[in-house]
mmCIF file of C-alpha atoms in Angstrom:
data_model
loop_
_atom_site.group_PDB
_atom_site.id
_atom_site.type_symbol
_atom_site.label_atom_id
_atom_site.label_comp_id
_atom_site.label_asym_id
_atom_site.label_seq_id
_atom_site.Cartn_x
_atom_site.Cartn_y
_atom_site.Cartn_z
ATOM 1 C CA UNK A 78 106.520 66.060 130.582
ATOM 2 C CA UNK A 79 107.176 63.684 127.666
ATOM 3 C CA UNK A 80 107.211 66.973 125.985
ATOM 4 C CA UNK A 81 109.792 68.624 127.916
ATOM 5 C CA UNK A 82 111.844 65.166 127.825
ATOM 6 C CA UNK A 83 111.813 65.425 123.974
ATOM 7 C CA UNK A 84 113.091 69.037 124.089
ATOM 8 C CA UNK A 85 115.806 68.356 126.474
ATOM 9 C CA UNK A 86 116.875 65.362 124.180
ATOM 10 C CA UNK A 87 116.930 67.585 121.087
ATOM 11 C CA UNK A 88 119.104 70.179 122.745
ATOM 12 C CA UNK A 89 121.317 67.542 123.890
ATOM 13 C CA UNK A 90 121.490 66.207 120.566
ATOM 14 C CA UNK A 91 121.916 69.011 118.715
ATOM 15 C CA UNK A 92 124.084 71.261 120.825
ATOM 16 C CA UNK A 93 127.190 69.116 120.123
ATOM 17 C CA UNK A 94 126.630 68.311 116.787
ATOM 18 C CA UNK A 95 127.350 71.401 114.800
ATOM 19 C CA UNK A 96 130.897 71.467 113.391
ATOM 20 C CA UNK A 97 131.567 74.547 111.396
ATOM 21 C CA UNK A 98 133.391 74.256 108.129
ATOM 22 C CA UNK A 99 136.810 75.837 108.533
ATOM 23 C CA UNK A 100 136.025 78.912 106.410
ATOM 24 C CA UNK A 101 133.056 79.640 108.541
ATOM 25 C CA UNK A 102 134.883 79.076 111.749
ATOM 26 C CA UNK A 103 137.545 81.665 110.334
ATOM 27 C CA UNK A 104 134.784 84.254 109.766
ATOM 28 C CA UNK A 105 133.567 84.006 113.547
ATOM 29 C CA UNK A 106 137.248 84.615 114.860
ATOM 30 C CA UNK A 107 138.082 88.023 115.516
ATOM 31 C CA UNK A 108 139.979 90.511 113.378
ATOM 32 C CA UNK A 109 143.543 92.138 113.810
ATOM 33 C CA UNK A 110 146.215 91.392 115.697
ATOM 34 C CA UNK A 111 146.254 89.803 119.159
ATOM 35 C CA UNK A 112 142.868 88.280 118.321
ATOM 36 C CA UNK A 113 140.941 91.204 119.460
ATOM 37 C CA UNK A 114 137.792 92.768 118.236
ATOM 38 C CA UNK A 115 137.616 95.964 116.474
ATOM 39 C CA UNK A 116 135.232 98.097 114.739
ATOM 40 C CA UNK A 117 136.615 100.359 112.451
ATOM 41 C CA UNK A 118 135.702 103.677 110.664
ATOM 42 C CA UNK A 119 132.495 103.139 108.650
ATOM 43 C CA UNK B 151 124.924 63.563 141.237
ATOM 44 C CA UNK B 152 126.092 66.580 139.384
ATOM 45 C CA UNK B 153 124.730 64.983 136.309
ATOM 46 C CA UNK B 154 121.158 64.121 137.668
ATOM 47 C CA UNK B 155 120.856 67.730 139.150
ATOM 48 C CA UNK B 156 121.898 69.201 135.511
ATOM 49 C CA UNK B 157 119.532 66.926 133.855
ATOM 50 C CA UNK B 158 116.895 68.117 136.380
ATOM 51 C CA UNK B 159 117.672 71.678 135.969
ATOM 52 C CA UNK B 160 117.352 71.086 131.990
ATOM 53 C CA UNK B 161 113.886 69.645 132.466
ATOM 54 C CA UNK B 162 112.736 72.573 134.465
ATOM 55 C CA UNK B 163 114.130 75.102 131.925
ATOM 56 C CA UNK B 164 112.500 72.971 129.200
ATOM 57 C CA UNK B 165 109.177 72.988 130.969
ATOM 58 C CA UNK B 166 109.340 76.658 131.459
ATOM 59 C CA UNK B 167 110.403 77.398 128.122
ATOM 60 C CA UNK B 168 107.399 75.412 126.892
ATOM 61 C CA UNK B 169 105.014 77.443 128.349
ATOM 62 C CA UNK B 170 103.469 75.028 130.901
ATOM 63 C CA UNK B 171 104.714 77.187 134.249
ATOM 64 C CA UNK B 172 104.240 80.575 133.220
ATOM 65 C CA UNK B 173 101.883 82.986 134.584
ATOM 66 C CA UNK B 174 101.916 86.508 133.267
ATOM 67 C CA UNK B 175 101.748 89.184 135.716
ATOM 68 C CA UNK B 176 102.020 92.726 134.140
ATOM 69 C CA UNK B 177 103.391 94.292 137.272
ATOM 70 C CA UNK B 178 106.524 92.055 136.788
ATOM 71 C CA UNK B 179 107.073 93.723 133.516
ATOM 72 C CA UNK B 180 109.120 97.141 133.331
ATOM 73 C CA UNK B 181 106.922 97.850 130.386
ATOM 74 C CA UNK B 182 103.574 96.683 129.670
ATOM 75 C CA UNK B 183 102.227 99.555 127.878
ATOM 76 C CA UNK B 184 98.791 100.388 125.891
ATOM 77 C CA UNK B 185 99.738 102.954 123.462
ATOM 78 C CA UNK B 186 96.318 103.221 121.738
ATOM 79 C CA UNK B 187 93.068 104.690 123.230
ATOM 80 C CA UNK B 188 90.904 102.666 120.970
ATOM 81 C CA UNK B 189 89.228 99.622 122.324
ATOM 82 C CA UNK B 190 90.206 96.114 121.555
ATOM 83 C CA UNK B 191 88.431 93.017 120.541
ATOM 84 C CA UNK B 192 89.826 91.522 123.868
ATOM 85 C CA UNK B 193 91.041 93.520 126.987
ATOM 86 C CA UNK B 194 94.821 91.631 127.704
ATOM 87 C CA UNK B 195 95.771 92.814 130.846
ATOM 88 C CA UNK B 196 94.956 96.310 129.877
ATOM 89 C CA UNK B 197 96.169 95.831 126.377
ATOM 90 C CA UNK B 198 93.553 96.516 123.194
ATOM 91 C CA UNK B 199 93.978 93.503 120.890
ATOM 92 C CA UNK B 200 92.364 92.772 118.002
ATOM 93 C CA UNK B 201 92.681 89.792 115.393
ATOM 94 C CA UNK B 202 94.787 90.536 112.402
ATOM 95 C CA UNK B 203 97.221 92.676 114.526
ATOM 96 C CA UNK B 204 101.135 92.337 113.862
ATOM 97 C CA UNK B 205 103.122 91.127 116.558
ATOM 98 C CA UNK B 206 106.965 91.804 116.253
ATOM 99 C CA UNK B 207 109.557 91.149 118.836
ATOM 100 C CA UNK B 208 113.346 91.167 119.698
ATOM 101 C CA UNK B 209 114.405 87.888 121.596
ATOM 102 C CA UNK B 210 117.888 89.459 122.766
ATOM 103 C CA UNK B 211 119.343 86.119 121.361
ATOM 104 C CA UNK B 212 122.832 86.429 119.276
ATOM 105 C CA UNK B 213 120.885 85.221 116.265
ATOM 106 C CA UNK B 214 118.260 87.736 116.695
ATOM 107 C CA UNK B 215 121.133 89.982 116.524
ATOM 108 C CA UNK B 216 122.123 88.290 113.282
ATOM 109 C CA UNK B 217 118.705 88.922 111.761
ATOM 110 C CA UNK B 218 118.803 92.726 112.378
ATOM 111 C CA UNK B 219 122.295 92.931 110.882
ATOM 112 C CA UNK B 220 121.505 90.761 107.774
ATOM 113 C CA UNK B 221 119.773 93.343 105.608
ATOM 114 C CA UNK B 222 121.017 96.212 104.015
ATOM 115 C CA UNK B 223 118.453 98.256 106.000
ATOM 116 C CA UNK B 224 118.457 98.034 109.897
ATOM 117 C CA UNK B 225 115.355 96.621 111.704
ATOM 118 C CA UNK B 226 114.773 96.624 115.297
ATOM 119 C CA UNK B 227 112.682 93.387 115.564
ATOM 120 C CA UNK B 228 113.722 90.071 114.141
ATOM 121 C CA UNK B 229 110.693 87.912 114.522
ATOM 122 C CA UNK B 230 106.807 88.523 113.508
ATOM 123 C CA UNK B 231 103.740 86.862 113.785
ATOM 124 C CA UNK B 232 99.861 87.527 113.478
ATOM 125 C CA UNK B 233 97.356 87.819 116.450
ATOM 126 C CA UNK B 234 94.461 85.894 116.535
ATOM 127 C CA UNK B 235 91.587 86.232 119.422
ATOM 128 C CA UNK B 236 89.621 82.852 119.781
ATOM 129 C CA UNK B 237 87.317 81.881 122.333
ATOM 130 C CA UNK B 238 88.110 84.943 124.522
ATOM 131 C CA UNK B 239 92.041 83.876 124.469
ATOM 132 C CA UNK B 240 94.944 85.673 122.602
ATOM 133 C CA UNK B 241 97.175 83.582 120.119
ATOM 134 C CA UNK B 242 100.021 84.360 117.899
ATOM 135 C CA UNK B 243 100.572 82.379 114.729
ATOM 136 C CA UNK B 244 104.248 82.492 113.829
ATOM 137 C CA UNK B 245 106.900 80.540 111.485
ATOM 138 C CA UNK B 246 108.866 78.629 113.966
ATOM 139 C CA UNK B 247 111.396 75.494 113.540
ATOM 140 C CA UNK B 248 113.497 73.105 115.818
ATOM 141 C CA UNK B 249 116.737 72.145 115.207
ATOM 142 C CA UNK B 250 116.630 68.175 115.063
ATOM 143 C CA UNK B 251 119.740 66.036 115.703
ATOM 144 C CA UNK B 252 121.962 65.602 112.719
ATOM 145 C CA UNK B 253 125.258 64.598 111.923
ATOM 146 C CA UNK B 254 126.836 66.504 109.305
ATOM 147 C CA UNK B 255 125.664 69.757 106.945
ATOM 148 C CA UNK B 256 124.434 73.016 108.042
ATOM 149 C CA UNK B 257 121.726 73.445 110.682
ATOM 150 C CA UNK B 258 119.245 74.760 107.922
ATOM 151 C CA UNK B 259 119.140 71.085 106.543
ATOM 152 C CA UNK B 260 118.144 70.035 110.028
ATOM 153 C CA UNK B 261 115.601 72.704 110.720
ATOM 154 C CA UNK B 262 111.915 71.508 110.740
ATOM 155 C CA UNK B 263 108.815 73.398 111.542
ATOM 156 C CA UNK B 264 105.549 75.100 110.414
ATOM 157 C CA UNK B 265 103.243 77.782 111.065
ATOM 158 C CA UNK B 266 102.453 76.914 114.583
ATOM 159 C CA UNK B 267 99.859 78.541 117.289
ATOM 160 C CA UNK B 268 101.073 79.713 120.746
ATOM 161 C CA UNK B 269 99.404 81.782 123.387
ATOM 162 C CA UNK B 270 100.579 85.608 123.501
ATOM 163 C CA UNK B 271 101.529 84.902 126.748
ATOM 164 C CA UNK B 272 104.111 82.149 125.788
ATOM 165 C CA UNK B 273 105.325 84.488 123.060
ATOM 166 C CA UNK B 274 105.864 87.402 125.066
ATOM 167 C CA UNK B 275 107.785 84.917 127.467
ATOM 168 C CA UNK B 276 110.322 84.207 125.036
ATOM 169 C CA UNK B 277 111.280 87.661 123.966
ATOM 170 C CA UNK B 278 113.106 90.632 125.188
ATOM 171 C CA UNK B 279 110.937 93.158 123.592
ATOM 172 C CA UNK B 280 107.581 92.677 121.873
ATOM 173 C CA UNK B 281 105.414 95.178 120.020
ATOM 174 C CA UNK B 282 101.715 94.761 118.611
ATOM 175 C CA UNK B 283 100.904 96.865 115.652
ATOM 176 C CA UNK B 284 97.751 97.685 114.198
ATOM 177 C CA UNK B 285 97.923 97.497 110.487
ATOM 178 C CA UNK B 286 97.222 100.377 108.098
ATOM 179 C CA UNK B 287 93.966 101.413 107.969
ATOM 180 C CA UNK B 288 91.861 99.722 105.066
ATOM 181 C CA UNK B 289 93.775 96.440 105.655
ATOM 182 C CA UNK B 290 90.972 93.664 106.673
ATOM 183 C CA UNK B 291 92.324 92.362 109.941
ATOM 184 C CA UNK B 292 89.783 89.247 109.950
ATOM 185 C CA UNK B 293 91.388 88.242 106.573
ATOM 186 C CA UNK B 294 94.536 88.585 107.772
ATOM 187 C CA UNK B 295 93.552 86.598 111.081
ATOM 188 C CA UNK B 296 91.960 84.086 108.621
ATOM 189 C CA UNK B 297 95.169 83.601 106.412
ATOM 190 C CA UNK B 298 97.326 82.823 109.467
ATOM 191 C CA UNK B 299 94.532 80.018 110.894
ATOM 192 C CA UNK B 300 94.454 78.509 107.442
ATOM 193 C CA UNK B 301 98.640 78.392 106.869
ATOM 194 C CA UNK B 302 98.630 76.845 110.096
ATOM 195 C CA UNK B 303 95.629 74.199 109.445
ATOM 196 C CA UNK B 304 97.038 73.350 106.216
ATOM 197 C CA UNK B 305 100.430 72.521 107.809
ATOM 198 C CA UNK B 306 102.632 75.025 105.722
ATOM 199 C CA UNK B 307 106.257 74.270 106.587
ATOM 200 C CA UNK B 308 108.625 76.615 107.706
ATOM 201 C CA UNK B 309 111.491 77.570 105.323
ATOM 202 C CA UNK B 310 114.965 77.530 106.847
ATOM 203 C CA UNK B 311 116.717 78.990 103.673
ATOM 204 C CA UNK B 312 114.456 82.386 103.863
ATOM 205 C CA UNK B 313 113.698 82.167 100.182
ATOM 206 C CA UNK B 314 110.916 84.879 99.465
ATOM 207 C CA UNK B 315 110.571 83.881 95.862
ATOM 208 C CA UNK B 316 109.146 80.560 96.904
ATOM 209 C CA UNK B 317 106.072 80.992 99.152
ATOM 210 C CA UNK B 318 105.333 77.008 99.488
ATOM 211 C CA UNK B 319 107.400 77.187 102.435
ATOM 212 C CA UNK B 320 107.359 80.443 104.656
ATOM 213 C CA UNK B 321 109.750 82.293 107.036
ATOM 214 C CA UNK B 322 108.249 84.152 110.142
ATOM 215 C CA UNK B 323 108.355 87.640 108.265
ATOM 216 C CA UNK B 324 107.252 85.853 104.951
ATOM 217 C CA UNK B 325 104.463 84.646 106.628
ATOM 218 C CA UNK B 326 103.285 87.715 108.281
ATOM 219 C CA UNK B 327 103.793 89.775 105.046
ATOM 220 C CA UNK B 328 101.694 87.400 103.105
ATOM 221 C CA UNK B 329 99.117 87.378 105.736
ATOM 222 C CA UNK B 330 98.654 91.376 105.642
ATOM 223 C CA UNK B 331 98.388 91.287 102.133
ATOM 224 C CA UNK B 332 95.648 88.785 102.420
ATOM 225 C CA UNK B 333 94.083 91.575 104.180
ATOM 226 C CA UNK B 334 94.683 94.197 101.339
ATOM 227 C CA UNK B 335 98.220 95.576 102.391
ATOM 228 C CA UNK B 336 100.560 95.538 99.647
ATOM 229 C CA UNK B 337 103.435 93.320 99.691
ATOM 230 C CA UNK B 338 106.697 94.850 101.310
ATOM 231 C CA UNK B 339 109.790 95.312 99.209
ATOM 232 C CA UNK B 340 112.275 92.758 100.523
ATOM 233 C CA UNK B 341 115.630 94.587 101.878
ATOM 234 C CA UNK B 342 119.030 93.411 100.193
ATOM 235 C CA UNK B 343 121.019 91.061 102.212
ATOM 236 C CA UNK B 344 124.236 92.789 102.767
ATOM 237 C CA UNK B 345 127.066 92.487 100.414
ATOM 238 C CA UNK B 346 129.425 91.609 103.408
ATOM 239 C CA UNK B 347 131.908 88.701 102.191
ATOM 240 C CA UNK B 348 132.005 87.311 105.743
ATOM 241 C CA UNK B 349 128.252 86.979 106.263
ATOM 242 C CA UNK B 350 128.247 85.427 102.531
ATOM 243 C CA UNK B 351 130.533 82.889 103.595
ATOM 244 C CA UNK B 352 128.259 81.908 106.433
ATOM 245 C CA UNK B 353 125.168 81.865 104.385
ATOM 246 C CA UNK B 354 126.542 79.976 101.501
ATOM 247 C CA UNK B 355 127.197 77.385 104.063
ATOM 248 C CA UNK B 356 123.440 77.718 105.493
ATOM 249 C CA UNK B 357 122.476 77.464 101.939
ATOM 250 C CA UNK B 358 120.745 80.511 102.133
ATOM 251 C CA UNK B 359 120.944 82.358 98.720
ATOM 252 C CA UNK B 360 118.072 84.484 98.826
ATOM 253 C CA UNK B 361 119.360 87.889 97.513
ATOM 254 C CA UNK B 362 116.805 90.169 99.685
ATOM 255 C CA UNK B 363 114.873 89.104 102.709
ATOM 256 C CA UNK B 364 111.283 90.450 104.476
ATOM 257 C CA UNK B 365 112.306 92.018 107.495
ATOM 258 C CA UNK B 366 110.047 92.772 110.229
ATOM 259 C CA UNK B 367 110.748 96.728 110.070
ATOM 260 C CA UNK B 368 109.486 96.798 106.524
ATOM 261 C CA UNK B 369 106.186 95.331 107.965
ATOM 262 C CA UNK B 370 105.709 97.970 110.498
ATOM 263 C CA UNK B 371 105.605 100.903 107.837
ATOM 264 C CA UNK B 372 102.437 102.601 107.940
ATOM 265 C CA UNK B 373 101.095 100.746 111.056
ATOM 266 C CA UNK B 374 100.240 101.937 114.513
ATOM 267 C CA UNK B 375 102.031 100.715 117.605
ATOM 268 C CA UNK B 376 99.293 99.763 119.925
ATOM 269 C CA UNK B 377 101.547 97.943 122.544
ATOM 270 C CA UNK B 378 105.170 97.801 123.792
ATOM 271 C CA UNK B 379 105.880 94.761 126.336
ATOM 272 C CA UNK B 380 109.296 94.215 128.039
ATOM 273 C CA UNK B 381 109.954 92.474 131.051
ATOM 274 C CA UNK B 382 113.524 93.999 131.748
ATOM 275 C CA UNK B 383 113.738 97.357 129.871
ATOM 276 C CA UNK B 384 111.658 100.478 130.292
ATOM 277 C CA UNK B 385 110.092 102.166 127.282
ATOM 278 C CA UNK B 386 112.921 104.516 127.128
ATOM 279 C CA UNK B 387 115.614 101.773 127.599
ATOM 280 C CA UNK B 388 113.994 99.952 124.764
ATOM 281 C CA UNK B 389 114.535 102.950 122.690
ATOM 282 C CA UNK B 390 118.196 103.302 123.863
ATOM 283 C CA UNK B 391 118.674 99.579 123.110
ATOM 284 C CA UNK B 392 117.375 99.518 119.678
ATOM 285 C CA UNK B 393 119.602 102.855 119.119
ATOM 286 C CA UNK B 394 122.492 100.839 120.086
ATOM 287 C CA UNK B 395 121.925 97.868 117.930
ATOM 288 C CA UNK B 396 121.217 100.267 115.119
ATOM 289 C CA UNK B 397 124.511 101.702 115.722
ATOM 290 C CA UNK B 398 126.055 98.258 115.505
ATOM 291 C CA UNK B 399 124.432 97.710 112.173
ATOM 292 C CA UNK B 400 125.780 101.143 110.842
ATOM 293 C CA UNK B 401 129.499 100.016 111.864
ATOM 294 C CA UNK B 402 129.168 96.593 110.474
ATOM 295 C CA UNK B 403 130.017 97.835 107.088
ATOM 296 C CA UNK B 404 130.813 95.503 104.107
ATOM 297 C CA UNK B 405 134.439 94.828 104.972
ATOM 298 C CA UNK B 406 133.750 93.551 108.725
ATOM 299 C CA UNK B 407 133.922 90.240 109.852
ATOM 300 C CA UNK B 408 131.392 88.150 111.718
ATOM 301 C CA UNK B 409 133.929 87.355 114.427
ATOM 302 C CA UNK B 410 133.825 91.184 115.394
ATOM 303 C CA UNK B 411 130.433 90.818 116.743
ATOM 304 C CA UNK B 412 129.761 86.963 117.270
ATOM 305 C CA UNK B 413 132.056 83.899 118.406
ATOM 306 C CA UNK B 414 131.120 80.363 118.429
ATOM 307 C CA UNK B 415 130.966 77.966 121.100
ATOM 308 C CA UNK B 416 129.720 74.426 122.136
ATOM 309 C CA UNK B 417 126.392 76.451 122.918
ATOM 310 C CA UNK B 418 126.342 77.808 119.342
ATOM 311 C CA UNK B 419 126.376 81.561 118.288
ATOM 312 C CA UNK B 420 127.470 83.794 121.198
ATOM 313 C CA UNK B 421 127.758 87.385 121.291
ATOM 314 C CA UNK B 422 131.567 88.924 121.986
ATOM 315 C CA UNK B 423 131.770 89.912 125.598
ATOM 316 C CA UNK B 424 132.238 93.633 124.551
ATOM 317 C CA UNK B 425 129.303 93.485 122.201
ATOM 318 C CA UNK B 426 127.062 92.030 124.961
ATOM 319 C CA UNK B 427 128.388 94.896 127.598
ATOM 320 C CA UNK B 428 127.739 97.440 124.947
ATOM 321 C CA UNK B 429 123.890 96.239 124.578
ATOM 322 C CA UNK B 430 123.684 96.074 128.006
ATOM 323 C CA UNK B 431 125.409 99.500 128.940
ATOM 324 C CA UNK B 432 123.122 101.033 126.427
ATOM 325 C CA UNK B 433 119.751 101.114 127.986
ATOM 326 C CA UNK B 434 121.581 103.164 130.945
ATOM 327 C CA UNK B 435 122.110 106.189 128.558
ATOM 328 C CA UNK B 436 119.933 108.098 126.307
ATOM 329 C CA UNK B 437 119.464 106.776 123.013
ATOM 330 C CA UNK B 438 121.344 109.938 121.336
ATOM 331 C CA UNK B 439 124.528 108.646 122.706
ATOM 332 C CA UNK B 440 124.521 105.204 121.105
ATOM 333 C CA UNK B 441 127.388 106.450 118.870
ATOM 334 C CA UNK B 442 129.462 107.860 121.623
ATOM 335 C CA UNK B 443 128.911 105.105 123.625
ATOM 336 C CA UNK B 444 129.807 102.625 120.964
ATOM 337 C CA UNK B 445 133.347 104.303 120.976
ATOM 338 C CA UNK B 446 133.642 103.930 124.590
ATOM 339 C CA UNK B 447 133.002 100.098 124.671
ATOM 340 C CA UNK B 448 133.999 98.864 121.448
ATOM 341 C CA UNK B 449 137.066 101.140 121.076
ATOM 342 C CA UNK B 450 138.565 100.263 124.529
ATOM 343 C CA UNK B 451 140.222 97.066 123.396
ATOM 344 C CA UNK B 452 142.090 98.797 120.831
ATOM 345 C CA UNK B 453 146.074 98.726 120.468
ATOM 346 C CA UNK B 454 148.125 101.275 118.492
ATOM 347 C CA UNK B 455 149.205 98.416 116.208
ATOM 348 C CA UNK B 456 145.712 97.411 115.167
ATOM 349 C CA UNK B 457 144.578 98.541 112.175
ATOM 350 C CA UNK B 458 141.170 98.866 113.407
ATOM 351 C CA UNK B 459 140.278 102.155 114.896
ATOM 352 C CA UNK B 460 137.733 104.270 116.762
ATOM 353 C CA UNK B 461 134.868 105.445 115.071
ATOM 354 C CA UNK B 462 135.466 109.146 113.884
ATOM 355 C CA UNK B 463 132.694 111.010 115.356
ATOM 356 C CA UNK B 464 134.051 114.226 114.101
#
């Protein structure tokens, strides 16, 4: 059980800690107008 | 009270994830197929297993899809390990890391792990699809397994930066490649990382500078698949699901943004809803229809003023 608590602790601690730099966050935004996701012709 | 219930749910989930509460029941799997007539060292619920066999898998998670999209060549599987039969029980040795708490910098700096040993049952429980391969004839499987055990025992660290040029730390497929090489298989040619500006921005932040990576797909060349396992998908559905992933890989050309496939939330990397829907729907159709299906699912959100168009299948 102590192992499980450790995992929960790690999950809880790590989940909110990742702040993406602006340039990376920007790449994870969809492309195009109206913030929609599209694939174009390869 | 809600917080207590949530904590209990998390504890239960953690216990389940750690493998303490799982019991493998083959009939609960839609695919639990032995694909070889040869006898193994161990009969694992009907699967003929031997030490030194290669285990590859796809977890179905967003980061697993990222592994499939990373290289210029498509790979269905994102993770790999080496099988070892010990005292009548099947284990998998794998490169694995946990994300430790951190306050700044990229998560790769906070990932710490090693070559660990888990039961095959635990390994399968984490994956959407698992396949087991017999290495090509001539490969000394005992030497493969011995290498895997040795890297576990000497505490070889996990390499979160995926650098094939430095073998002092190993990532999962690098570890499996070197284990197979210890048995006499030639080293695979690493697959070039895609020249995609959006991907490069993220990789630079993660400090992943390797120009090429060893993919799980490059390890299965010349090997014979002896088992296929999936809890949710039939063998045909696995084929269709992989065809859909291949179609995504084909469409993720160098000028695409990561944001067309993934988003970011407090839960970490997530799939965009239509990507998730596309992958879910793919299993309903023959694998040959992946391109057509992609047009239907991924083009459904198209607007006339968008510069992103549907795939020209003509």
